Structure formats: structure tokens, C-alpha cells
Tab-separated table of C-alpha atoms and ligand atoms in Angstrom:
chain	number	residue	atom	x	y	z
A	139	MET	CA	-19.918	2.060	-15.504
A	140	ASN	CA	-19.491	4.539	-18.558
A	141	GLN	CA	-17.694	7.182	-17.625
A	142	SER	CA	-18.088	9.403	-20.786
A	143	SER	CA	-21.398	10.283	-20.132
A	144	PHE	CA	-20.051	12.378	-17.048
A	145	SER	CA	-16.906	13.610	-15.679
A	146	ALA	CA	-14.716	11.400	-13.741
A	147	ARG	CA	-13.816	12.055	-10.095
A	148	PRO	CA	-10.745	14.478	-10.198
A	149	CYS	CA	-7.788	11.963	-9.213
A	150	TRP	CA	-5.874	11.540	-12.179
A	151	ALA	CA	-2.147	10.639	-13.185
A	152	GLU	CA	-1.211	12.355	-16.584
A	153	ILE	CA	1.460	10.246	-17.995
A	154	ASP	CA	4.551	12.030	-20.376
A	155	LEU	CA	4.730	9.572	-22.626
A	156	ARG	CA	7.608	11.890	-24.395
A	157	ALA	CA	9.283	12.026	-21.216
A	158	LEU	CA	9.393	8.044	-21.148
A	159	GLU	CA	10.172	7.567	-24.875
A	160	ASP	CA	13.412	10.181	-23.998
A	161	ASN	CA	14.607	8.479	-21.023
A	162	TYR	CA	14.438	5.063	-22.599
A	163	ARG	CA	17.138	6.403	-25.257
A	164	SER	CA	19.110	7.935	-22.635
A	165	LEU	CA	19.183	4.760	-21.018
A	166	ARG	CA	19.773	2.816	-24.194
A	167	GLY	CA	22.373	5.200	-24.882
A	168	LEU	CA	24.688	4.535	-21.227
A	169	VAL	CA	23.963	0.939	-21.915
A	170	HIS	CA	25.493	1.145	-25.408
A	171	GLU	CA	28.535	3.255	-23.949
A	172	LEU	CA	29.365	0.018	-21.891
A	173	ALA	CA	29.425	-2.356	-24.835
A	174	SER	CA	29.180	-0.538	-28.408
A	175	ALA	CA	27.785	-3.512	-30.410
A	176	GLY	CA	24.945	-5.335	-28.969
A	177	ALA	CA	24.370	-4.367	-25.746
A	178	GLU	CA	20.613	-4.599	-24.722
A	179	CYS	CA	18.607	-2.490	-22.722
A	180	VAL	CA	15.434	-4.040	-21.240
A	181	ALA	CA	12.436	-1.490	-20.713
A	182	VAL	CA	10.859	-3.139	-17.635
A	183	VAL	CA	6.954	-2.898	-17.181
A	184	LYS	CA	5.536	-4.919	-14.385
A	185	GLY	CA	3.696	-3.832	-12.201
A	186	ASP	CA	1.293	-2.074	-15.058
A	187	ALA	CA	4.411	-0.146	-15.804
A	188	TYR	CA	5.669	0.834	-11.874
A	189	GLY	CA	1.876	2.316	-11.727
A	190	HIS	CA	2.341	4.623	-14.806
A	191	SER	CA	0.027	2.014	-17.089
A	192	LEU	CA	1.272	-0.666	-18.941
A	193	GLU	CA	-1.150	0.053	-21.984
A	194	LEU	CA	0.681	3.466	-22.143
A	195	CYS	CA	3.698	2.910	-21.654
A	196	ALA	CA	4.599	-0.512	-22.816
A	197	PRO	CA	3.926	0.554	-26.641
A	198	ALA	CA	6.171	4.227	-25.992
A	199	ALA	CA	9.229	2.433	-24.930
A	200	VAL	CA	9.113	0.455	-28.015
A	201	ARG	CA	8.430	2.944	-30.072
A	202	ALA	CA	11.697	4.539	-28.290
A	203	GLY	CA	13.575	1.420	-29.945
A	204	ALA	CA	13.229	-0.996	-26.858
A	205	ALA	CA	13.151	-4.450	-28.220
A	206	TRP	CA	12.797	-6.333	-24.660
A	207	LEU	CA	10.045	-5.611	-22.069
A	208	GLY	CA	10.614	-7.071	-18.606
A	209	VAL	CA	7.554	-7.948	-16.682
A	210	THR	CA	6.628	-10.217	-13.549
A	211	SER	CA	4.024	-13.006	-14.255
A	212	VAL	CA	2.904	-14.756	-17.558
A	213	GLU	CA	-0.172	-12.782	-16.882
A	214	GLU	CA	1.628	-9.527	-17.439
A	215	ALA	CA	3.504	-11.072	-20.719
A	216	VAL	CA	0.467	-11.693	-22.100
A	217	ALA	CA	-0.961	-8.339	-21.564
A	218	ALA	CA	2.063	-6.619	-23.217
A	219	ARG	CA	2.137	-9.378	-26.060
A	220	GLU	CA	-0.979	-8.430	-26.826
A	221	LEU	CA	0.199	-4.880	-26.969
A	222	CYS	CA	3.306	-5.593	-28.416
A	223	PRO	CA	3.229	-8.063	-30.977
A	224	GLU	CA	6.663	-7.779	-32.034
A	225	SER	CA	8.491	-7.508	-28.834
A	226	ARG	CA	10.538	-10.328	-26.632
A	227	VAL	CA	8.715	-10.199	-23.340
A	228	LEU	CA	11.267	-11.631	-20.231
A	229	VAL	CA	8.813	-13.114	-17.498
A	230	MET	CA	11.180	-12.483	-14.403
A	231	GLY	CA	9.471	-13.565	-11.402
A	232	GLY	CA	9.092	-17.284	-12.748
A	233	VAL	CA	6.527	-19.714	-14.367
A	234	PHE	CA	3.992	-21.224	-12.030
A	235	ASP	CA	2.138	-24.651	-12.565
A	236	GLY	CA	0.279	-25.052	-15.248
A	237	GLN	CA	1.561	-21.961	-17.199
A	238	GLY	CA	3.853	-23.453	-19.721
A	239	ALA	CA	1.030	-23.762	-22.547
A	240	ALA	CA	0.778	-19.740	-22.208
A	241	VAL	CA	4.357	-19.169	-22.254
A	242	VAL	CA	4.718	-21.253	-25.567
A	243	GLU	CA	1.626	-19.788	-27.171
A	244	HIS	CA	2.284	-16.913	-26.290
A	245	GLY	CA	5.750	-16.760	-27.470
A	246	ILE	CA	7.178	-15.426	-23.856
A	247	THR	CA	10.505	-15.986	-22.610
A	248	PRO	CA	10.496	-17.051	-19.064
A	249	SER	CA	13.332	-17.099	-16.119
A	250	VAL	CA	14.029	-20.433	-15.678
A	251	TRP	CA	16.093	-21.953	-12.461
A	252	THR	CA	14.095	-25.104	-10.975
A	253	LEU	CA	13.961	-28.194	-12.544
A	254	ARG	CA	10.220	-28.235	-12.123
A	255	GLN	CA	10.150	-24.976	-14.103
A	256	ILE	CA	12.220	-26.424	-16.848
A	257	GLU	CA	9.938	-30.008	-17.086
A	258	ALA	CA	6.893	-28.075	-17.213
A	259	LEU	CA	8.197	-26.084	-20.403
A	260	GLU	CA	9.618	-29.491	-21.952
A	261	ALA	CA	6.215	-30.911	-21.103
A	262	ALA	CA	4.186	-27.567	-23.020
A	263	LEU	CA	6.832	-27.697	-25.904
A	264	GLU	CA	6.569	-31.430	-26.772
A	265	GLY	CA	3.337	-31.112	-28.281
A	266	ALA	CA	3.493	-27.378	-29.675
A	267	ALA	CA	7.188	-27.731	-31.271
A	268	ARG	CA	6.100	-31.042	-32.595
A	269	ALA	CA	3.130	-29.342	-34.344
A	270	ALA	CA	4.872	-25.925	-35.331
A	271	GLY	CA	7.722	-28.499	-36.769
A	272	ALA	CA	10.557	-26.604	-34.346
A	273	GLY	CA	13.764	-28.036	-33.887
A	274	PRO	CA	15.832	-28.404	-30.808
A	275	GLY	CA	16.809	-25.416	-28.825
A	276	ALA	CA	14.238	-23.513	-30.668
A	277	PHE	CA	12.743	-22.047	-27.383
A	278	ALA	CA	14.413	-19.250	-25.624
A	279	VAL	CA	14.842	-19.406	-21.376
A	280	HIS	CA	17.061	-17.206	-19.304
A	281	LEU	CA	18.935	-19.068	-16.691
A	282	GLU	CA	18.400	-17.188	-13.369
A	283	ILE	CA	21.441	-17.693	-10.792
A	284	ASP	CA	21.468	-16.568	-7.227
A	285	THR	CA	24.359	-14.796	-6.631
A	286	GLY	CA	23.707	-14.035	-3.685
A	287	MET	CA	20.324	-12.450	-2.737
A	288	SER	CA	18.640	-15.523	-2.221
A	289	ARG	CA	15.461	-14.671	-3.408
A	290	GLN	CA	15.373	-16.683	-6.993
A	291	GLY	CA	17.883	-18.367	-9.313
A	292	ALA	CA	19.941	-21.809	-8.870
A	293	GLY	CA	22.720	-22.170	-7.055
A	294	LEU	CA	25.887	-23.154	-7.791
A	295	ASP	CA	25.566	-26.194	-6.476
A	296	GLU	CA	22.237	-27.057	-8.616
A	297	LEU	CA	23.659	-25.947	-11.759
A	298	PRO	CA	25.136	-29.245	-13.265
A	299	GLU	CA	22.105	-30.899	-12.439
A	300	ILE	CA	19.653	-28.124	-14.247
A	301	LEU	CA	22.713	-27.730	-17.106
A	302	ALA	CA	22.359	-31.977	-17.715
A	303	ARG	CA	18.392	-30.801	-19.050
A	304	PHE	CA	19.645	-28.449	-21.759
A	305	THR	CA	20.624	-31.949	-24.063
A	306	ALA	CA	21.388	-31.292	-27.813
A	307	ASP	CA	17.852	-32.071	-28.325
A	308	SER	CA	16.100	-30.826	-25.895
A	309	PRO	CA	13.788	-28.106	-27.317
A	310	LEU	CA	14.665	-25.530	-24.792
A	311	ARG	CA	18.272	-22.985	-25.110
A	312	VAL	CA	20.082	-20.811	-22.081
A	313	GLU	CA	19.640	-17.350	-24.104
A	314	ALA	CA	21.247	-15.796	-21.300
A	315	VAL	CA	22.424	-16.351	-18.024
A	316	MET	CA	20.638	-13.933	-15.576
A	317	THR	CA	21.437	-12.694	-12.227
A	318	HIS	CA	20.152	-9.964	-10.179
A	319	LEU	CA	22.115	-7.620	-7.853
A	320	TYR	CA	20.727	-6.569	-4.668
A	321	ALA	CA	22.960	-3.901	-3.579
A	322	SER	CA	24.102	-1.886	-6.830
A	323	ASP	CA	22.665	1.309	-4.492
A	324	GLU	CA	25.780	1.038	-2.359
A	325	ALA	CA	28.424	3.236	-3.707
A	326	ASP	CA	31.570	0.785	-2.310
A	327	ARG	CA	30.217	-2.286	-4.265
A	328	VAL	CA	31.288	-4.670	-1.936
A	329	LYS	CA	27.762	-6.476	-2.485
A	330	SER	CA	28.327	-6.494	-5.921
A	331	ALA	CA	31.507	-7.733	-6.530
A	332	ALA	CA	30.977	-10.679	-4.680
A	333	GLN	CA	27.730	-11.041	-6.971
A	334	LEU	CA	29.685	-10.921	-10.366
A	335	GLU	CA	32.113	-13.043	-8.996
A	336	LYS	CA	29.646	-15.765	-8.347
A	337	LEU	CA	27.936	-14.749	-11.735
A	338	GLU	CA	31.336	-15.737	-13.174
A	339	GLU	CA	31.836	-18.562	-11.853
A	340	ALA	CA	28.700	-19.971	-12.866
A	341	LEU	CA	29.703	-19.390	-16.706
A	342	ARG	CA	32.592	-21.394	-15.818
A	343	VAL	CA	30.486	-24.050	-14.955
A	344	LEU	CA	28.577	-24.026	-17.387
A	345	HIS	CA	31.003	-24.603	-20.045
A	346	ALA	CA	32.835	-27.042	-17.919
A	347	ALA	CA	29.471	-28.896	-17.360
A	348	ASN	CA	27.921	-28.118	-20.917
A	349	PRO	CA	29.607	-26.819	-23.827
A	350	ALA	CA	27.478	-26.820	-26.432
A	351	ALA	CA	24.483	-24.758	-24.376
A	352	ALA	CA	27.228	-22.444	-23.260
A	353	ALA	CA	27.878	-21.795	-27.124
A	354	LYS	CA	24.519	-20.727	-27.531
A	355	VAL	CA	24.065	-18.156	-24.815
A	356	GLU	CA	23.820	-14.590	-25.995
A	357	PHE	CA	23.412	-12.533	-23.349
A	358	LEU	CA	24.616	-11.502	-19.893
A	359	SER	CA	21.868	-10.248	-17.797
A	360	ALA	CA	22.606	-8.310	-14.856
A	361	GLY	CA	21.850	-5.218	-13.473
A	362	ALA	CA	19.038	-3.022	-12.931
A	363	SER	CA	18.593	0.923	-13.173
A	364	ALA	CA	21.388	1.726	-9.704
A	365	ALA	CA	23.616	-0.833	-11.438
A	366	LEU	CA	23.376	1.163	-14.851
A	367	LEU	CA	23.450	4.722	-13.063
A	368	GLY	CA	26.146	3.247	-10.636
A	369	GLY	CA	29.629	1.541	-10.711
A	370	ASP	CA	27.742	-1.744	-11.597
A	371	GLY	CA	27.368	-1.469	-15.229
A	372	ALA	CA	31.198	-1.456	-16.386
A	373	ALA	CA	31.874	-4.404	-14.334
A	374	ILE	CA	29.001	-6.713	-15.899
A	375	ALA	CA	29.854	-5.243	-19.374
A	376	GLU	CA	33.774	-6.214	-18.111
A	377	ILE	CA	32.713	-9.810	-17.853
A	378	ALA	CA	30.255	-10.010	-20.651
A	379	ALA	CA	33.445	-8.790	-22.852
A	380	ARG	CA	35.453	-11.757	-21.226
A	381	TRP	CA	33.206	-14.443	-22.194
A	382	LYS	CA	32.190	-12.914	-25.589
A	383	LEU	CA	28.749	-12.304	-24.430
A	384	ARG	CA	26.287	-9.276	-25.057
A	385	PRO	CA	25.273	-7.625	-21.586
A	386	MET	CA	21.852	-7.244	-21.005
A	387	LEU	CA	20.699	-4.449	-18.258
A	388	ARG	CA	17.262	-4.521	-17.268
A	389	THR	CA	16.000	-0.387	-16.055
A	390	GLY	CA	12.851	0.272	-14.519
A	391	LEU	CA	12.286	3.129	-11.899
A	392	ALA	CA	14.277	5.097	-14.103
A	393	LEU	CA	13.001	4.485	-17.632
A	394	TYR	CA	10.099	6.503	-15.027
A	395	GLY	CA	12.482	9.577	-14.878
A	396	VAL	CA	13.799	8.371	-11.137
A	397	ALA	CA	17.284	7.502	-10.548
A	398	PRO	CA	17.538	5.265	-7.749
A	399	HIS	CA	19.749	7.383	-4.987
A	400	VAL	CA	22.875	5.641	-4.691
A	401	ILE	CA	24.547	5.509	-1.289
A	402	PRO	CA	26.299	7.357	0.364
A	403	SER	CA	26.755	9.337	-2.880
A	404	GLY	CA	27.230	8.170	-6.188
A	405	LYS	CA	26.653	9.962	-9.560
A	406	GLY	CA	22.721	8.723	-9.566
A	407	ASN	CA	21.085	11.408	-11.938
A	408	ALA	CA	24.286	12.825	-12.765
A	409	ALA	CA	25.236	10.285	-15.391
A	410	VAL	CA	21.486	11.308	-17.526
A	411	LYS	CA	18.598	13.318	-17.675
A	412	LEU	CA	15.969	11.572	-16.505
A	413	ARG	CA	12.370	13.325	-16.921
A	414	PRO	CA	9.725	12.115	-14.540
A	415	VAL	CA	6.993	10.450	-16.412
A	416	MET	CA	4.284	10.834	-13.724
A	417	THR	CA	2.555	14.206	-12.341
A	418	TRP	CA	-0.206	12.970	-10.340
A	419	LYS	CA	-2.931	15.894	-9.883
A	420	THR	CA	-6.580	16.374	-7.968
A	421	ARG	CA	-8.040	19.709	-7.878
A	422	VAL	CA	-9.929	21.939	-4.714
A	423	GLY	CA	-13.187	20.495	-4.020
A	424	CYS	CA	-14.360	22.928	-1.781
A	425	LEU	CA	-13.002	25.624	0.492
A	426	ARG	CA	-14.056	26.408	3.934
A	427	GLU	CA	-13.004	28.707	7.010
A	428	VAL	CA	-12.518	27.456	10.076
A	429	PRO	CA	-11.840	29.389	13.578
A	430	ALA	CA	-9.284	28.575	15.789
A	431	GLY	CA	-9.305	25.719	18.194
A	432	ALA	CA	-11.504	24.015	14.891
A	433	GLU	CA	-10.801	20.396	15.011
A	434	ILE	CA	-9.553	18.891	11.362
A	435	GLY	CA	-10.317	15.635	10.507
A	436	TYR	CA	-10.509	12.330	12.043
A	437	ASN	CA	-9.907	12.362	16.070
A	438	GLY	CA	-9.064	15.727	15.625
A	439	THR	CA	-5.614	15.167	15.790
A	440	PHE	CA	-4.854	18.877	13.890
A	441	THR	CA	-6.299	22.169	15.993
A	442	ALA	CA	-6.493	25.186	14.484
A	443	THR	CA	-4.544	27.803	16.064
A	444	GLU	CA	-5.570	30.824	14.358
A	445	PRO	CA	-8.299	31.443	12.052
A	446	MET	CA	-7.621	29.195	8.894
A	447	ARG	CA	-8.661	28.450	5.284
A	448	LEU	CA	-8.667	24.961	4.133
A	449	ALA	CA	-9.245	23.624	0.991
A	450	LEU	CA	-10.736	19.677	0.369
A	451	VAL	CA	-8.769	17.639	-2.099
A	452	ALA	CA	-10.318	14.396	-3.936
A	453	ALA	CA	-7.377	11.918	-2.816
A	454	GLY	CA	-7.261	9.594	0.227
A	455	TYR	CA	-5.337	6.399	1.019
A	456	ALA	CA	-7.350	3.991	-1.079
A	457	ASP	CA	-5.920	6.210	-4.115
A	458	GLY	CA	-2.803	5.373	-2.973
A	459	LEU	CA	-2.137	8.719	-0.769
A	460	ASP	CA	-0.363	7.149	2.279
A	461	ARG	CA	-2.553	7.838	5.487
A	462	ARG	CA	1.095	8.522	7.210
A	463	LEU	CA	1.031	11.769	5.121
A	464	GLY	CA	-1.417	13.331	7.276
A	465	ASN	CA	0.075	16.502	9.306
A	466	ARG	CA	3.697	15.818	7.929
A	467	PHE	CA	3.308	16.549	4.315
A	468	SER	CA	2.411	19.219	1.636
A	469	LEU	CA	0.926	19.290	-1.933
A	470	LEU	CA	1.283	21.371	-4.613
A	471	VAL	CA	-1.253	24.569	-5.092
A	472	ARG	CA	-0.776	27.738	-6.990
A	473	GLY	CA	2.641	26.922	-7.553
A	474	GLU	CA	3.432	26.760	-3.377
A	475	ARG	CA	3.384	23.806	-0.776
A	476	ALA	CA	0.018	23.361	1.213
A	477	PRO	CA	0.548	21.383	3.903
A	478	LEU	CA	-1.818	18.255	4.799
A	479	VAL	CA	-3.746	18.872	7.943
A	480	GLY	CA	-5.583	16.106	10.039
A	481	ARG	CA	-5.580	12.839	8.970
A	482	VAL	CA	-5.593	11.410	5.110
A	483	SER	CA	-9.117	9.819	4.820
A	484	MET	CA	-9.912	6.971	2.744
A	485	ASP	CA	-11.451	9.227	-0.236
A	486	GLN	CA	-10.401	12.637	0.540
A	487	ALA	CA	-7.623	14.917	2.380
A	488	VAL	CA	-8.024	18.470	3.610
A	489	ILE	CA	-4.628	20.868	2.664
A	490	ASP	CA	-4.132	24.544	4.457
A	491	VAL	CA	-4.200	27.123	1.686
A	492	THR	CA	-4.743	30.073	4.500
A	493	GLU	CA	-1.051	31.326	3.212
A	494	ILE	CA	-1.705	30.982	-0.486
A	495	ALA	CA	-3.358	33.689	-2.536
A	496	GLY	CA	-6.150	33.068	-4.794
A	497	VAL	CA	-7.044	29.605	-4.115
A	498	CYS	CA	-10.278	28.550	-6.264
A	499	GLU	CA	-12.433	25.417	-5.716
A	500	GLY	CA	-11.554	23.573	-9.352
A	501	ASP	CA	-7.738	24.621	-9.023
A	502	GLU	CA	-5.230	21.885	-9.596
A	503	VAL	CA	-3.636	20.070	-7.008
A	504	VAL	CA	-0.388	18.282	-7.485
A	505	ILE	CA	-0.115	15.373	-5.228
A	506	LEU	CA	3.769	13.779	-6.960
A	507	GLY	CA	4.917	16.098	-9.699
A	508	ALA	CA	5.814	19.846	-10.243
A	509	GLN	CA	3.744	22.559	-10.525
A	510	ASP	CA	5.452	25.869	-11.518
A	511	GLU	CA	8.702	25.839	-9.940
A	512	GLU	CA	7.729	23.555	-7.064
A	513	GLU	CA	8.107	19.750	-7.103
A	514	VAL	CA	7.248	16.998	-4.734
A	515	THR	CA	9.093	13.833	-5.758
A	516	ALA	CA	8.260	10.014	-5.293
A	517	TYR	CA	11.773	10.205	-3.384
A	518	ASP	CA	9.817	13.229	-1.245
A	519	HIS	CA	7.075	10.786	-0.764
A	520	ALA	CA	9.335	7.309	-0.177
A	521	ASP	CA	11.054	9.254	2.568
A	522	ALA	CA	8.078	10.708	4.282
A	523	GLU	CA	6.488	7.306	3.702
A	524	GLY	CA	9.259	5.240	5.223
A	525	THR	CA	9.528	3.203	1.679
A	526	ILE	CA	10.767	3.964	-1.555
A	527	PRO	CA	9.847	5.273	-4.882
A	528	TRP	CA	9.144	1.957	-6.607
A	529	GLU	CA	6.419	1.474	-3.818
A	530	VAL	CA	5.195	4.852	-3.811
A	531	PHE	CA	4.222	4.416	-7.592
A	532	THR	CA	3.088	0.847	-7.314
A	533	ARG	CA	0.439	1.773	-4.614
A	534	ILE	CA	-1.481	4.635	-6.330
A	535	ALA	CA	-4.804	2.617	-7.180
A	536	PRO	CA	-6.131	1.666	-10.304
A	537	ARG	CA	-9.207	3.936	-9.714
A	538	VAL	CA	-6.476	6.554	-10.265
A	539	ALA	CA	-7.180	7.228	-14.221
A	540	ARG	CA	-3.921	7.495	-16.145
A	541	ILE	CA	-4.217	9.631	-19.036
A	542	ALA	CA	-1.220	10.118	-21.369
A	543	VAL	CA	-0.177	13.762	-22.363
B	748	PLP	C1	12.286	-4.934	-10.864
B	748	PLP	C2	13.137	-5.940	-11.318
B	748	PLP	C3	14.404	-4.647	-12.442
B	748	PLP	C4	14.241	-3.590	-12.254
B	748	PLP	O1	14.820	-2.772	-11.579
B	748	PLP	P1	14.857	-1.414	-11.187
B	748	PLP	O2	15.490	-0.963	-10.550
B	748	PLP	O3	13.172	-0.447	-11.166
B	748	PLP	O4	15.655	-0.711	-12.166
B	748	PLP	C5	15.136	-5.507	-12.867
B	748	PLP	N1	15.491	-6.967	-12.898
B	748	PLP	C6	14.614	-7.773	-12.395
B	748	PLP	C7	14.955	-8.967	-12.050
B	748	PLP	C8	13.942	-7.163	-11.597
B	748	PLP	O5	12.510	-7.690	-11.142
């Protein structure tokens, strides 16, 4: 479809790349406060940069100084590698059968935690390393430890067998010992403390079982946005210092300008000024006046109790505008809140503009973001939809154009 020959349906997301760059620099500043020299802040750009567009955001993060990009899959890593040829690209979601060769070919750094993954990489490296003349330990992997989330990572009992694979002549080298903290948003830090204790136990096992491999480890990789903005970052840095490792934190949500809420109440945003990167917009299509008694939308779940002025907008649940928002959420037009009335349709929704003066066809409508003094945040959406901002962003459909501003 040649979209340059006509205007697109007006449902788009503006991506403020300067905000993203500033956010990255602020977060990296916080990471450097934890450990002056050598602390790393991975820019997490998985899930098409949390729905913000990998193509736009990965190069912006790199411009702001990110040396590392974090993605979920080898597919995402190959896309990131094409955009950012000089960056380190970390695959956090594992390498699947048949992907070893692509990992090697594109110089991707995978997290690994099973013998099967390690063997697949060894097999892929065998031919390639010989051809390239690369020596033992030339290929870096991040060894993930399950410290309590039971999602991915090696258990402490599995570690010795896995560590035995990192022999002196193995092409693989453990560059980072990695884990994922699953409750950094809980202010009491009980779960994180238990996880970090296990992580330290893994370091002890590593040093006892394979001191040569342990000596080559450079990073202790743990903690996402909530860890950095909450209390876990300092604890991670402390352990890293004890083991002469560089702390590596992996920030996603905060990079896009949304600080995870710490429960019950933590520092969150206070530690750093973040700016939301995305403003999701549509426009008023048609305006219509309806009399009292008119039913609005599928099944007439809203009935006008008085004459009303309605605006049709070009956004529906196929765009990611959650159907649960019908009759219980407002969008912004002319800097004021306009309630969604009736059900959200697949491609359209109706807002009540009766009380808002001067609304015209073609007016911009903000679905998520700020307009004048008003703002609809990702947390507003998440709370109304019974989910979290991460899901709000990643459910915005591909057909919503992402436009750099
Ligand atoms: C997504 C992800 C992150 C980033 O999490 P945020 O909460 O968005 O900062 C960090 N580490 C891993 C392993 C992840 O999967």
C-alpha cells in the first residue's frame, strides 16, 4: 500500500525522541551513582521498544550513549543489530532451537541457562569460530540464575553441571551473571533481598566450581526500572562491589518516561525526572447532535439523558484502545476530558463533547499523553483496564503509525 499518495486514517503515536534520549541519560546517571566506574545501563527495547518503535528508539538510545540494547528474541536482536551495528545486543528471552547460527553470525549476546542452549551455541560456534580464527572464550554469554521467580534461569543445583561446560578451551565465556528481580516494586524489599542472597550464593558456587570461568566474569546483571528507582539498585551495586564486578541494570519502562509505581509507596518518580515519550492521538471525525433517549454504540449501553453533542474518533480496540474503557474513561480534546460513551468498537469510539466549547471536526484527540494542562497517563489506562503500563503500550497495534517528533 502506497501511503504517501494519500493521508492516513488519523490514529497515530508521536514519539518524542529527545525525551527518550534525556530519559536514558538520567537513568544512566542514576546507575553511575550506584557505582562510579563501569556500571552499565542497558536500554531495553524489546516488544518493538515497548510499542514505541524499535526503529525509532534503538538508534535514539544509542545516540544518548547506550552501549547495550536489551531485546527478547533473536529476531528482535537481528533487527536491532541492523539498526545499530556497533551496539552490544542482549537477548534476554533465550535462544530457541535452530537459532544458534544466527546468534553467532550477528554477534548477538544471549542469556543462557540450560545445557541445551549451551550445546546449540557450541555447535554453531564450532565451524564459525574456526573459520574466523576466534579463540577460546571469544563468545560472550550471560548466565542467568533463577533466584526465585521460577520463570527462567538455572537453579543453584543445576549450576555445577552447567559451569563444567565452560572449560578453558570452550569458545564460550560467561561475561555476566544475571538474574531477574520479580518484586522490585514492593517497597519492603523482602523478596528482592531473598533473591539477591541467592544470587550471591550462585557467585560462591561459580567461584568454587570454576574459578577460571569466574575470573572472566565482568558484570553482575540484575534489576529493571523498579530496582533502579526503588531500593534494590544499591543492594545490587553492593554485591557487585564485593565480587569486583560491574553492576548492570536493565531499564525498560522508565526509558519511555514512566516510572513503575513502588508499592505501597516508594521513591518512584522522585529520584529522577522522566518525560513520557509517547503521545497517542486521533482526530474528531464527525460531530453529531443526539436527542435525549438516543442510544449510543453496540447494545445501547449508554442512553442520552439530555440532548448531547458527540464526536466520532478513529480509534478502536483493533488499535489497542481497550474495549473495557467504554463508559468509564475519558480522552482529551481542546485540553478537556471527554468521556467515552457507549462501547468501544473495533475501529471507532464515541466521545461526549457536550460540555466542551468549540469542538470541530478535525480536532486532535489525545488517547494517551498530555494536551494543554491535562494528561492521560499510561497508569490511568492501566488502572482502568485492570493491567499495567507495560501491557498498555505493547497492545497498541502495529497499524497505529509511530511518528518521531
Ligand atoms: C523487560 C525486562 C527488563 C526491563 O523491565 P522494566 O521493568 O520495563 O524496566 C529487564 N530485564 C528483563 C530480563 C526483562 O525481561
